[in-house]
Amino acid sequence: MRFFSLIIKFFTLHYSLFTFYYYLCLRMQYLGEIISLAVAFLWTGAALSSEFVSKRWGVFVSNVWRMLIATSFIAVLCWFTLGAPYPVYASGRAWFWLALSGVVGYAMGDYCLFKCYILIGSLYGQLFMTLAPAAAAFAAWFMLGQHLTPQNILAMTITLSGIALSILGRGKEHRLALKLPWQGVLFAIGAGVGQGVGLVLSKIGLDYYEHDVPSAILPSVVNVLPFSANMIRCIAGFFCFLLIMWMHQGFSDLKKSSTDARGFLYVVLAVLFGPFVGVGLSLMAVQYTAAGIASTLMALTPIIIILPSHWLFGTPVTAKGVLGALISCVGVSLFFL
């Protein structure tokens, strides 16, 4: 119950600021900005819930249930909005790119993310997720032929500087040393790269998906497409995690987890805040505002998560850590501004 009381405390603390921002943006009809800020809060809740469930169930069991529950939620949404419990208009090429995005973003990226949650915690895990725009920029350069500009290089440098400031300290003989386990740092880097590359693959698949929908129907379903596209990604992630779990440890832990009610509460929260609502809204946000504004607001998660991570897990809050998170978020914003 301590987890839920602190979650309520966290969102209550930010309620006044968020309410003011909401009505200000609503008055100015900035729907994309409202969605983007909401995504930052949702991803904070997803990170905290995911850290709890990963430490309770382990990486594979947590993600098998997470992908399965997310797919089920999205199937219900698709049934009511598209008339079928699956992305009915998606062609084979859309399925291919979105499934590949699920393999890279969910199976690879989220495996690394959950491992780093166990090793270094969600606060530092979300800090390293600011590497995602840099990974996306390199992936877009490689796959889409987009150019890396001097501003992109500057943004990468600032982001890396912020991360370095947060995780490096003085070791023996006053030399720089990692304050965190190096395995956790490697997994965190993998998580950021996985999300960035997965985002580019998602963009390719979503473009194909939108092109597949009949033009007469598209206006009425355009807001649902990001959610149904994410269903394909979740399906791919589910089967990947299921296969890897079977190869590593079998299904005994999965069966045991099915009777853990508290664990299910955590994983449902992680799904609601993350793959179901959070990811879908993140794709929707760029439909209503500039990608730079949306990405900058959504990148605030490493800052928002500082206090709740301290309340829940006792993660130390230092001036250097806060400054590093701020610098990393500035670096992220430079990718798009």
PDB file of N, CA, C and O in Angstrom, residues 22-96:
ATOM      1  N   TYR A  22      -2.840  22.752 -17.938  1.00  0.00           N
ATOM      2  CA  TYR A  22      -3.897  22.156 -18.761  1.00  0.00           C
ATOM      3  C   TYR A  22      -4.875  23.225 -19.252  1.00  0.00           C
ATOM      4  O   TYR A  22      -5.171  23.329 -20.443  1.00  0.00           O
ATOM      5  N   TYR A  23      -5.386  24.040 -18.319  1.00  0.00           N
ATOM      6  CA  TYR A  23      -6.372  25.044 -18.714  1.00  0.00           C
ATOM      7  C   TYR A  23      -5.755  26.134 -19.577  1.00  0.00           C
ATOM      8  O   TYR A  23      -6.403  26.669 -20.481  1.00  0.00           O
ATOM      9  N   LEU A  24      -4.489  26.464 -19.309  1.00  0.00           N
ATOM     10  CA  LEU A  24      -3.818  27.451 -20.148  1.00  0.00           C
ATOM     11  C   LEU A  24      -3.695  26.945 -21.579  1.00  0.00           C
ATOM     12  O   LEU A  24      -4.008  27.650 -22.539  1.00  0.00           O
ATOM     13  N   CYS A  25      -3.252  25.694 -21.735  1.00  0.00           N
ATOM     14  CA  CYS A  25      -3.093  25.119 -23.065  1.00  0.00           C
ATOM     15  C   CYS A  25      -4.446  24.887 -23.736  1.00  0.00           C
ATOM     16  O   CYS A  25      -4.582  25.084 -24.942  1.00  0.00           O
ATOM     17  N   LEU A  26      -5.433  24.486 -22.930  1.00  0.00           N
ATOM     18  CA  LEU A  26      -6.756  24.256 -23.507  1.00  0.00           C
ATOM     19  C   LEU A  26      -7.326  25.549 -24.044  1.00  0.00           C
ATOM     20  O   LEU A  26      -7.964  25.583 -25.104  1.00  0.00           O
ATOM     21  N   ARG A  27      -7.145  26.638 -23.295  1.00  0.00           N
ATOM     22  CA  ARG A  27      -7.640  27.939 -23.722  1.00  0.00           C
ATOM     23  C   ARG A  27      -6.976  28.354 -25.031  1.00  0.00           C
ATOM     24  O   ARG A  27      -7.605  28.971 -25.894  1.00  0.00           O
ATOM     25  N   MET A  28      -5.712  27.995 -25.197  1.00  0.00           N
ATOM     26  CA  MET A  28      -4.970  28.358 -26.403  1.00  0.00           C
ATOM     27  C   MET A  28      -5.024  27.248 -27.452  1.00  0.00           C
ATOM     28  O   MET A  28      -4.374  27.325 -28.476  1.00  0.00           O
ATOM     29  N   GLN A  29      -5.778  26.188 -27.133  1.00  0.00           N
ATOM     30  CA  GLN A  29      -5.988  25.082 -28.064  1.00  0.00           C
ATOM     31  C   GLN A  29      -4.675  24.371 -28.401  1.00  0.00           C
ATOM     32  O   GLN A  29      -4.457  23.960 -29.520  1.00  0.00           O
ATOM     33  N   TYR A  30      -3.818  24.225 -27.402  1.00  0.00           N
ATOM     34  CA  TYR A  30      -2.558  23.513 -27.591  1.00  0.00           C
ATOM     35  C   TYR A  30      -2.729  22.060 -27.152  1.00  0.00           C
ATOM     36  O   TYR A  30      -2.156  21.616 -26.156  1.00  0.00           O
ATOM     37  N   LEU A  31      -3.489  21.319 -27.913  1.00  0.00           N
ATOM     38  CA  LEU A  31      -3.785  19.944 -27.543  1.00  0.00           C
ATOM     39  C   LEU A  31      -2.531  19.079 -27.538  1.00  0.00           C
ATOM     40  O   LEU A  31      -2.337  18.235 -26.661  1.00  0.00           O
ATOM     41  N   GLY A  32      -1.658  19.273 -28.525  1.00  0.00           N
ATOM     42  CA  GLY A  32      -0.439  18.483 -28.599  1.00  0.00           C
ATOM     43  C   GLY A  32       0.452  18.669 -27.393  1.00  0.00           C
ATOM     44  O   GLY A  32       1.060  17.713 -26.889  1.00  0.00           O
ATOM     45  N   GLU A  33       0.523  19.904 -26.873  1.00  0.00           N
ATOM     46  CA  GLU A  33       1.341  20.176 -25.703  1.00  0.00           C
ATOM     47  C   GLU A  33       0.755  19.520 -24.451  1.00  0.00           C
ATOM     48  O   GLU A  33       1.489  18.999 -23.595  1.00  0.00           O
ATOM     49  N   ILE A  34      -0.572  19.544 -24.339  1.00  0.00           N
ATOM     50  CA  ILE A  34      -1.226  18.880 -23.211  1.00  0.00           C
ATOM     51  C   ILE A  34      -0.909  17.394 -23.231  1.00  0.00           C
ATOM     52  O   ILE A  34      -0.538  16.792 -22.212  1.00  0.00           O
ATOM     53  N   ILE A  35      -1.045  16.788 -24.394  1.00  0.00           N
ATOM     54  CA  ILE A  35      -0.791  15.351 -24.520  1.00  0.00           C
ATOM     55  C   ILE A  35       0.664  15.037 -24.191  1.00  0.00           C
ATOM     56  O   ILE A  35       0.968  14.066 -23.483  1.00  0.00           O
ATOM     57  N   SER A  36       1.589  15.858 -24.677  1.00  0.00           N
ATOM     58  CA  SER A  36       3.012  15.608 -24.462  1.00  0.00           C
ATOM     59  C   SER A  36       3.375  15.668 -22.985  1.00  0.00           C
ATOM     60  O   SER A  36       4.125  14.814 -22.483  1.00  0.00           O
ATOM     61  N   LEU A  37       2.852  16.669 -22.273  1.00  0.00           N
ATOM     62  CA  LEU A  37       3.141  16.771 -20.853  1.00  0.00           C
ATOM     63  C   LEU A  37       2.517  15.608 -20.098  1.00  0.00           C
ATOM     64  O   LEU A  37       3.127  15.057 -19.161  1.00  0.00           O
ATOM     65  N   ALA A  38       1.312  15.214 -20.496  1.00  0.00           N
ATOM     66  CA  ALA A  38       0.668  14.061 -19.859  1.00  0.00           C
ATOM     67  C   ALA A  38       1.508  12.802 -20.055  1.00  0.00           C
ATOM     68  O   ALA A  38       1.621  11.974 -19.139  1.00  0.00           O
ATOM     69  N   VAL A  39       2.099  12.656 -21.230  1.00  0.00           N
ATOM     70  CA  VAL A  39       2.942  11.491 -21.503  1.00  0.00           C
ATOM     71  C   VAL A  39       4.146  11.455 -20.556  1.00  0.00           C
ATOM     72  O   VAL A  39       4.527  10.388 -20.062  1.00  0.00           O
ATOM     73  N   ALA A  40       4.748  12.606 -20.283  1.00  0.00           N
ATOM     74  CA  ALA A  40       5.888  12.651 -19.372  1.00  0.00           C
ATOM     75  C   ALA A  40       5.500  12.138 -17.985  1.00  0.00           C
ATOM     76  O   ALA A  40       6.250  11.394 -17.345  1.00  0.00           O
ATOM     77  N   PHE A  41       4.314  12.531 -17.500  1.00  0.00           N
ATOM     78  CA  PHE A  41       3.847  12.047 -16.203  1.00  0.00           C
ATOM     79  C   PHE A  41       3.508  10.560 -16.258  1.00  0.00           C
ATOM     80  O   PHE A  41       3.780   9.807 -15.314  1.00  0.00           O
ATOM     81  N   LEU A  42       2.886  10.142 -17.357  1.00  0.00           N
ATOM     82  CA  LEU A  42       2.533   8.730 -17.493  1.00  0.00           C
ATOM     83  C   LEU A  42       3.785   7.858 -17.523  1.00  0.00           C
ATOM     84  O   LEU A  42       3.829   6.789 -16.885  1.00  0.00           O
ATOM     85  N   TRP A  43       4.804   8.285 -18.258  1.00  0.00           N
ATOM     86  CA  TRP A  43       6.035   7.505 -18.323  1.00  0.00           C
ATOM     87  C   TRP A  43       6.749   7.468 -16.970  1.00  0.00           C
ATOM     88  O   TRP A  43       7.445   6.490 -16.655  1.00  0.00           O
ATOM     89  N   THR A  44       6.579   8.516 -16.170  1.00  0.00           N
ATOM     90  CA  THR A  44       7.125   8.475 -14.817  1.00  0.00           C
ATOM     91  C   THR A  44       6.445   7.374 -14.007  1.00  0.00           C
ATOM     92  O   THR A  44       7.109   6.570 -13.336  1.00  0.00           O
ATOM     93  N   GLY A  45       5.110   7.329 -14.071  1.00  0.00           N
ATOM     94  CA  GLY A  45       4.380   6.268 -13.382  1.00  0.00           C
ATOM     95  C   GLY A  45       4.735   4.895 -13.911  1.00  0.00           C
ATOM     96  O   GLY A  45       4.850   3.931 -13.144  1.00  0.00           O
ATOM     97  N   ALA A  46       4.925   4.796 -15.223  1.00  0.00           N
ATOM     98  CA  ALA A  46       5.293   3.511 -15.826  1.00  0.00           C
ATOM     99  C   ALA A  46       6.662   3.053 -15.347  1.00  0.00           C
ATOM    100  O   ALA A  46       6.872   1.866 -15.054  1.00  0.00           O
ATOM    101  N   ALA A  47       7.606   3.972 -15.255  1.00  0.00           N
ATOM    102  CA  ALA A  47       8.960   3.623 -14.812  1.00  0.00           C
ATOM    103  C   ALA A  47       8.957   3.133 -13.366  1.00  0.00           C
ATOM    104  O   ALA A  47       9.594   2.125 -13.036  1.00  0.00           O
ATOM    105  N   LEU A  48       8.231   3.827 -12.500  1.00  0.00           N
ATOM    106  CA  LEU A  48       8.180   3.434 -11.091  1.00  0.00           C
ATOM    107  C   LEU A  48       7.496   2.080 -10.921  1.00  0.00           C
ATOM    108  O   LEU A  48       7.973   1.212 -10.181  1.00  0.00           O
ATOM    109  N   SER A  49       6.370   1.891 -11.620  1.00  0.00           N
ATOM    110  CA  SER A  49       5.653   0.608 -11.539  1.00  0.00           C
ATOM    111  C   SER A  49       6.499  -0.519 -12.110  1.00  0.00           C
ATOM    112  O   SER A  49       6.520  -1.633 -11.569  1.00  0.00           O
ATOM    113  N   SER A  50       7.202  -0.249 -13.196  1.00  0.00           N
ATOM    114  CA  SER A  50       8.031  -1.270 -13.829  1.00  0.00           C
ATOM    115  C   SER A  50       9.190  -1.675 -12.947  1.00  0.00           C
ATOM    116  O   SER A  50       9.584  -2.848 -12.918  1.00  0.00           O
ATOM    117  N   GLU A  51       9.752  -0.711 -12.220  1.00  0.00           N
ATOM    118  CA  GLU A  51      10.844  -1.060 -11.308  1.00  0.00           C
ATOM    119  C   GLU A  51      10.339  -1.996 -10.213  1.00  0.00           C
ATOM    120  O   GLU A  51      11.005  -2.981  -9.860  1.00  0.00           O
ATOM    121  N   PHE A  52       9.147  -1.712  -9.692  1.00  0.00           N
ATOM    122  CA  PHE A  52       8.575  -2.582  -8.670  1.00  0.00           C
ATOM    123  C   PHE A  52       8.358  -4.000  -9.200  1.00  0.00           C
ATOM    124  O   PHE A  52       8.756  -4.982  -8.588  1.00  0.00           O
ATOM    125  N   VAL A  53       7.706  -4.096 -10.369  1.00  0.00           N
ATOM    126  CA  VAL A  53       7.335  -5.426 -10.859  1.00  0.00           C
ATOM    127  C   VAL A  53       8.555  -6.200 -11.346  1.00  0.00           C
ATOM    128  O   VAL A  53       8.612  -7.432 -11.223  1.00  0.00           O
ATOM    129  N   SER A  54       9.550  -5.518 -11.887  1.00  0.00           N
ATOM    130  CA  SER A  54      10.753  -6.225 -12.348  1.00  0.00           C
ATOM    131  C   SER A  54      11.533  -6.798 -11.176  1.00  0.00           C
ATOM    132  O   SER A  54      12.098  -7.893 -11.271  1.00  0.00           O
ATOM    133  N   LYS A  55      11.577  -6.082 -10.062  1.00  0.00           N
ATOM    134  CA  LYS A  55      12.254  -6.595  -8.879  1.00  0.00           C
ATOM    135  C   LYS A  55      11.448  -7.711  -8.224  1.00  0.00           C
ATOM    136  O   LYS A  55      12.006  -8.566  -7.530  1.00  0.00           O
ATOM    137  N   ARG A  56      10.149  -7.722  -8.447  1.00  0.00           N
ATOM    138  CA  ARG A  56       9.283  -8.723  -7.834  1.00  0.00           C
ATOM    139  C   ARG A  56       9.222 -10.001  -8.668  1.00  0.00           C
ATOM    140  O   ARG A  56       9.243 -11.116  -8.128  1.00  0.00           O
ATOM    141  N   TRP A  57       9.126  -9.867  -9.987  1.00  0.00           N
ATOM    142  CA  TRP A  57       8.908 -11.014 -10.871  1.00  0.00           C
ATOM    143  C   TRP A  57      10.108 -11.365 -11.741  1.00  0.00           C
ATOM    144  O   TRP A  57      10.177 -12.454 -12.288  1.00  0.00           O
ATOM    145  N   GLY A  58      11.011 -10.421 -11.948  1.00  0.00           N
ATOM    146  CA  GLY A  58      12.087 -10.637 -12.902  1.00  0.00           C
ATOM    147  C   GLY A  58      11.721 -10.053 -14.263  1.00  0.00           C
ATOM    148  O   GLY A  58      10.561  -9.714 -14.532  1.00  0.00           O
ATOM    149  N   VAL A  59      12.705  -9.967 -15.132  1.00  0.00           N
ATOM    150  CA  VAL A  59      12.530  -9.274 -16.411  1.00  0.00           C
ATOM    151  C   VAL A  59      11.575 -10.012 -17.345  1.00  0.00           C
ATOM    152  O   VAL A  59      10.652  -9.421 -17.912  1.00  0.00           O
ATOM    153  N   PHE A  60      11.770 -11.307 -17.530  1.00  0.00           N
ATOM    154  CA  PHE A  60      10.997 -12.034 -18.535  1.00  0.00           C
ATOM    155  C   PHE A  60       9.528 -12.153 -18.158  1.00  0.00           C
ATOM    156  O   PHE A  60       8.640 -11.856 -18.971  1.00  0.00           O
ATOM    157  N   VAL A  61       9.251 -12.590 -16.938  1.00  0.00           N
ATOM    158  CA  VAL A  61       7.855 -12.750 -16.507  1.00  0.00           C
ATOM    159  C   VAL A  61       7.130 -11.406 -16.548  1.00  0.00           C
ATOM    160  O   VAL A  61       5.993 -11.315 -17.020  1.00  0.00           O
ATOM    161  N   SER A  62       7.791 -10.358 -16.072  1.00  0.00           N
ATOM    162  CA  SER A  62       7.174  -9.023 -16.065  1.00  0.00           C
ATOM    163  C   SER A  62       6.779  -8.590 -17.467  1.00  0.00           C
ATOM    164  O   SER A  62       5.664  -8.086 -17.694  1.00  0.00           O
ATOM    165  N   ASN A  63       7.667  -8.789 -18.426  1.00  0.00           N
ATOM    166  CA  ASN A  63       7.407  -8.304 -19.773  1.00  0.00           C
ATOM    167  C   ASN A  63       6.440  -9.190 -20.547  1.00  0.00           C
ATOM    168  O   ASN A  63       5.694  -8.692 -21.400  1.00  0.00           O
ATOM    169  N   VAL A  64       6.414 -10.493 -20.272  1.00  0.00           N
ATOM    170  CA  VAL A  64       5.410 -11.350 -20.910  1.00  0.00           C
ATOM    171  C   VAL A  64       4.013 -10.903 -20.504  1.00  0.00           C
ATOM    172  O   VAL A  64       3.127 -10.716 -21.356  1.00  0.00           O
ATOM    173  N   TRP A  65       3.797 -10.707 -19.197  1.00  0.00           N
ATOM    174  CA  TRP A  65       2.485 -10.237 -18.743  1.00  0.00           C
ATOM    175  C   TRP A  65       2.199  -8.830 -19.240  1.00  0.00           C
ATOM    176  O   TRP A  65       1.061  -8.515 -19.616  1.00  0.00           O
ATOM    177  N   ARG A  66       3.205  -7.977 -19.241  1.00  0.00           N
ATOM    178  CA  ARG A  66       3.007  -6.587 -19.669  1.00  0.00           C
ATOM    179  C   ARG A  66       2.579  -6.520 -21.128  1.00  0.00           C
ATOM    180  O   ARG A  66       1.633  -5.807 -21.486  1.00  0.00           O
ATOM    181  N   MET A  67       3.249  -7.269 -21.998  1.00  0.00           N
ATOM    182  CA  MET A  67       2.893  -7.261 -23.412  1.00  0.00           C
ATOM    183  C   MET A  67       1.514  -7.893 -23.650  1.00  0.00           C
ATOM    184  O   MET A  67       0.730  -7.419 -24.470  1.00  0.00           O
ATOM    185  N   LEU A  68       1.219  -8.963 -22.903  1.00  0.00           N
ATOM    186  CA  LEU A  68      -0.069  -9.635 -23.073  1.00  0.00           C
ATOM    187  C   LEU A  68      -1.225  -8.744 -22.625  1.00  0.00           C
ATOM    188  O   LEU A  68      -2.247  -8.632 -23.324  1.00  0.00           O
ATOM    189  N   ILE A  69      -1.074  -8.099 -21.483  1.00  0.00           N
ATOM    190  CA  ILE A  69      -2.132  -7.223 -20.979  1.00  0.00           C
ATOM    191  C   ILE A  69      -2.295  -6.008 -21.889  1.00  0.00           C
ATOM    192  O   ILE A  69      -3.419  -5.580 -22.196  1.00  0.00           O
ATOM    193  N   ALA A  70      -1.178  -5.433 -22.347  1.00  0.00           N
ATOM    194  CA  ALA A  70      -1.258  -4.282 -23.248  1.00  0.00           C
ATOM    195  C   ALA A  70      -1.967  -4.659 -24.549  1.00  0.00           C
ATOM    196  O   ALA A  70      -2.816  -3.916 -25.047  1.00  0.00           O
ATOM    197  N   THR A  71      -1.635  -5.825 -25.117  1.00  0.00           N
ATOM    198  CA  THR A  71      -2.289  -6.281 -26.343  1.00  0.00           C
ATOM    199  C   THR A  71      -3.781  -6.462 -26.125  1.00  0.00           C
ATOM    200  O   THR A  71      -4.597  -6.095 -26.987  1.00  0.00           O
ATOM    201  N   SER A  72      -4.162  -6.997 -24.978  1.00  0.00           N
ATOM    202  CA  SER A  72      -5.582  -7.211 -24.676  1.00  0.00           C
ATOM    203  C   SER A  72      -6.323  -5.884 -24.569  1.00  0.00           C
ATOM    204  O   SER A  72      -7.430  -5.731 -25.112  1.00  0.00           O
ATOM    205  N   PHE A  73      -5.737  -4.916 -23.881  1.00  0.00           N
ATOM    206  CA  PHE A  73      -6.366  -3.603 -23.753  1.00  0.00           C
ATOM    207  C   PHE A  73      -6.562  -2.955 -25.122  1.00  0.00           C
ATOM    208  O   PHE A  73      -7.626  -2.403 -25.426  1.00  0.00           O
ATOM    209  N   ILE A  74      -5.520  -3.018 -25.939  1.00  0.00           N
ATOM    210  CA  ILE A  74      -5.596  -2.383 -27.259  1.00  0.00           C
ATOM    211  C   ILE A  74      -6.594  -3.113 -28.148  1.00  0.00           C
ATOM    212  O   ILE A  74      -7.291  -2.493 -28.968  1.00  0.00           O
ATOM    213  N   ALA A  75      -6.693  -4.430 -27.994  1.00  0.00           N
ATOM    214  CA  ALA A  75      -7.666  -5.198 -28.787  1.00  0.00           C
ATOM    215  C   ALA A  75      -9.089  -4.740 -28.504  1.00  0.00           C
ATOM    216  O   ALA A  75      -9.919  -4.609 -29.416  1.00  0.00           O
ATOM    217  N   VAL A  76      -9.387  -4.488 -27.235  1.00  0.00           N
ATOM    218  CA  VAL A  76     -10.717  -3.986 -26.868  1.00  0.00           C
ATOM    219  C   VAL A  76     -10.950  -2.606 -27.485  1.00  0.00           C
ATOM    220  O   VAL A  76     -12.025  -2.322 -28.037  1.00  0.00           O
ATOM    221  N   LEU A  77      -9.941  -1.756 -27.417  1.00  0.00           N
ATOM    222  CA  LEU A  77     -10.056  -0.420 -28.009  1.00  0.00           C
ATOM    223  C   LEU A  77     -10.297  -0.512 -29.511  1.00  0.00           C
ATOM    224  O   LEU A  77     -11.155   0.196 -30.056  1.00  0.00           O
ATOM    225  N   CYS A  78      -9.541  -1.373 -30.189  1.00  0.00           N
ATOM    226  CA  CYS A  78      -9.709  -1.531 -31.642  1.00  0.00           C
ATOM    227  C   CYS A  78     -11.102  -2.065 -31.977  1.00  0.00           C
ATOM    228  O   CYS A  78     -11.703  -1.678 -32.989  1.00  0.00           O
ATOM    229  N   TRP A  79     -11.609  -2.959 -31.161  1.00  0.00           N
ATOM    230  CA  TRP A  79     -12.928  -3.535 -31.418  1.00  0.00           C
ATOM    231  C   TRP A  79     -14.002  -2.449 -31.430  1.00  0.00           C
ATOM    232  O   TRP A  79     -14.879  -2.426 -32.289  1.00  0.00           O
ATOM    233  N   PHE A  80     -13.915  -1.535 -30.464  1.00  0.00           N
ATOM    234  CA  PHE A  80     -14.920  -0.479 -30.362  1.00  0.00           C
ATOM    235  C   PHE A  80     -14.727   0.620 -31.404  1.00  0.00           C
ATOM    236  O   PHE A  80     -15.697   1.276 -31.795  1.00  0.00           O
ATOM    237  N   THR A  81     -13.510   0.846 -31.851  1.00  0.00           N
ATOM    238  CA  THR A  81     -13.246   1.970 -32.757  1.00  0.00           C
ATOM    239  C   THR A  81     -13.084   1.567 -34.216  1.00  0.00           C
ATOM    240  O   THR A  81     -13.457   2.320 -35.118  1.00  0.00           O
ATOM    241  N   LEU A  82     -12.507   0.390 -34.446  1.00  0.00           N
ATOM    242  CA  LEU A  82     -12.259  -0.059 -35.816  1.00  0.00           C
ATOM    243  C   LEU A  82     -13.188  -1.195 -36.242  1.00  0.00           C
ATOM    244  O   LEU A  82     -13.185  -1.581 -37.409  1.00  0.00           O
ATOM    245  N   GLY A  83     -13.937  -1.745 -35.298  1.00  0.00           N
ATOM    246  CA  GLY A  83     -14.872  -2.817 -35.624  1.00  0.00           C
ATOM    247  C   GLY A  83     -14.257  -4.197 -35.614  1.00  0.00           C
ATOM    248  O   GLY A  83     -14.911  -5.176 -35.954  1.00  0.00           O
ATOM    249  N   ALA A  84     -12.975  -4.311 -35.238  1.00  0.00           N
ATOM    250  CA  ALA A  84     -12.288  -5.603 -35.176  1.00  0.00           C
ATOM    251  C   ALA A  84     -11.209  -5.511 -34.113  1.00  0.00           C
ATOM    252  O   ALA A  84     -10.619  -4.439 -33.921  1.00  0.00           O
ATOM    253  N   PRO A  85     -10.917  -6.609 -33.405  1.00  0.00           N
ATOM    254  CA  PRO A  85      -9.935  -6.565 -32.313  1.00  0.00           C
ATOM    255  C   PRO A  85      -8.491  -6.650 -32.784  1.00  0.00           C
ATOM    256  O   PRO A  85      -7.644  -7.233 -32.109  1.00  0.00           O
ATOM    257  N   TYR A  86      -8.191  -6.093 -33.932  1.00  0.00           N
ATOM    258  CA  TYR A  86      -6.833  -6.084 -34.466  1.00  0.00           C
ATOM    259  C   TYR A  86      -6.729  -4.956 -35.488  1.00  0.00           C
ATOM    260  O   TYR A  86      -7.754  -4.404 -35.919  1.00  0.00           O
ATOM    261  N   PRO A  87      -5.533  -4.560 -35.899  1.00  0.00           N
ATOM    262  CA  PRO A  87      -5.365  -3.467 -36.880  1.00  0.00           C
ATOM    263  C   PRO A  87      -5.875  -3.895 -38.260  1.00  0.00           C
ATOM    264  O   PRO A  87      -5.105  -4.365 -39.108  1.00  0.00           O
ATOM    265  N   VAL A  88      -7.142  -3.738 -38.487  1.00  0.00           N
ATOM    266  CA  VAL A  88      -7.817  -4.351 -39.634  1.00  0.00           C
ATOM    267  C   VAL A  88      -7.289  -3.837 -40.972  1.00  0.00           C
ATOM    268  O   VAL A  88      -7.299  -4.569 -41.969  1.00  0.00           O
ATOM    269  N   TYR A  89      -6.837  -2.615 -41.044  1.00  0.00           N
ATOM    270  CA  TYR A  89      -6.422  -2.032 -42.320  1.00  0.00           C
ATOM    271  C   TYR A  89      -4.926  -2.181 -42.603  1.00  0.00           C
ATOM    272  O   TYR A  89      -4.459  -1.841 -43.696  1.00  0.00           O
ATOM    273  N   ALA A  90      -4.164  -2.671 -41.637  1.00  0.00           N
ATOM    274  CA  ALA A  90      -2.705  -2.730 -41.799  1.00  0.00           C
ATOM    275  C   ALA A  90      -2.313  -3.799 -42.817  1.00  0.00           C
ATOM    276  O   ALA A  90      -2.774  -4.941 -42.760  1.00  0.00           O
ATOM    277  N   SER A  91      -1.460  -3.425 -43.755  1.00  0.00           N
ATOM    278  CA  SER A  91      -0.975  -4.357 -44.771  1.00  0.00           C
ATOM    279  C   SER A  91       0.225  -5.134 -44.245  1.00  0.00           C
ATOM    280  O   SER A  91       0.708  -4.899 -43.135  1.00  0.00           O
ATOM    281  N   GLY A  92       0.732  -6.045 -45.065  1.00  0.00           N
ATOM    282  CA  GLY A  92       1.883  -6.842 -44.676  1.00  0.00           C
ATOM    283  C   GLY A  92       3.110  -6.001 -44.404  1.00  0.00           C
ATOM    284  O   GLY A  92       3.866  -6.276 -43.467  1.00  0.00           O
ATOM    285  N   ARG A  93       3.329  -4.966 -45.219  1.00  0.00           N
ATOM    286  CA  ARG A  93       4.521  -4.141 -45.010  1.00  0.00           C
ATOM    287  C   ARG A  93       4.410  -3.334 -43.723  1.00  0.00           C
ATOM    288  O   ARG A  93       5.416  -3.110 -43.029  1.00  0.00           O
ATOM    289  N   ALA A  94       3.196  -2.878 -43.369  1.00  0.00           N
ATOM    290  CA  ALA A  94       3.017  -2.178 -42.100  1.00  0.00           C
ATOM    291  C   ALA A  94       3.278  -3.124 -40.923  1.00  0.00           C
ATOM    292  O   ALA A  94       3.944  -2.764 -39.949  1.00  0.00           O
ATOM    293  N   TRP A  95       2.750  -4.350 -41.027  1.00  0.00           N
ATOM    294  CA  TRP A  95       2.988  -5.345 -39.989  1.00  0.00           C
ATOM    295  C   TRP A  95       4.483  -5.635 -39.841  1.00  0.00           C
ATOM    296  O   TRP A  95       4.987  -5.775 -38.733  1.00  0.00           O
ATOM    297  N   PHE A  96       5.191  -5.721 -40.958  1.00  0.00           N
ATOM    298  CA  PHE A  96       6.616  -6.044 -40.907  1.00  0.00           C
ATOM    299  C   PHE A  96       7.385  -4.973 -40.138  1.00  0.00           C
ATOM    300  O   PHE A  96       8.146  -5.290 -39.215  1.00  0.00           O
TER     301      PHE A  96
END
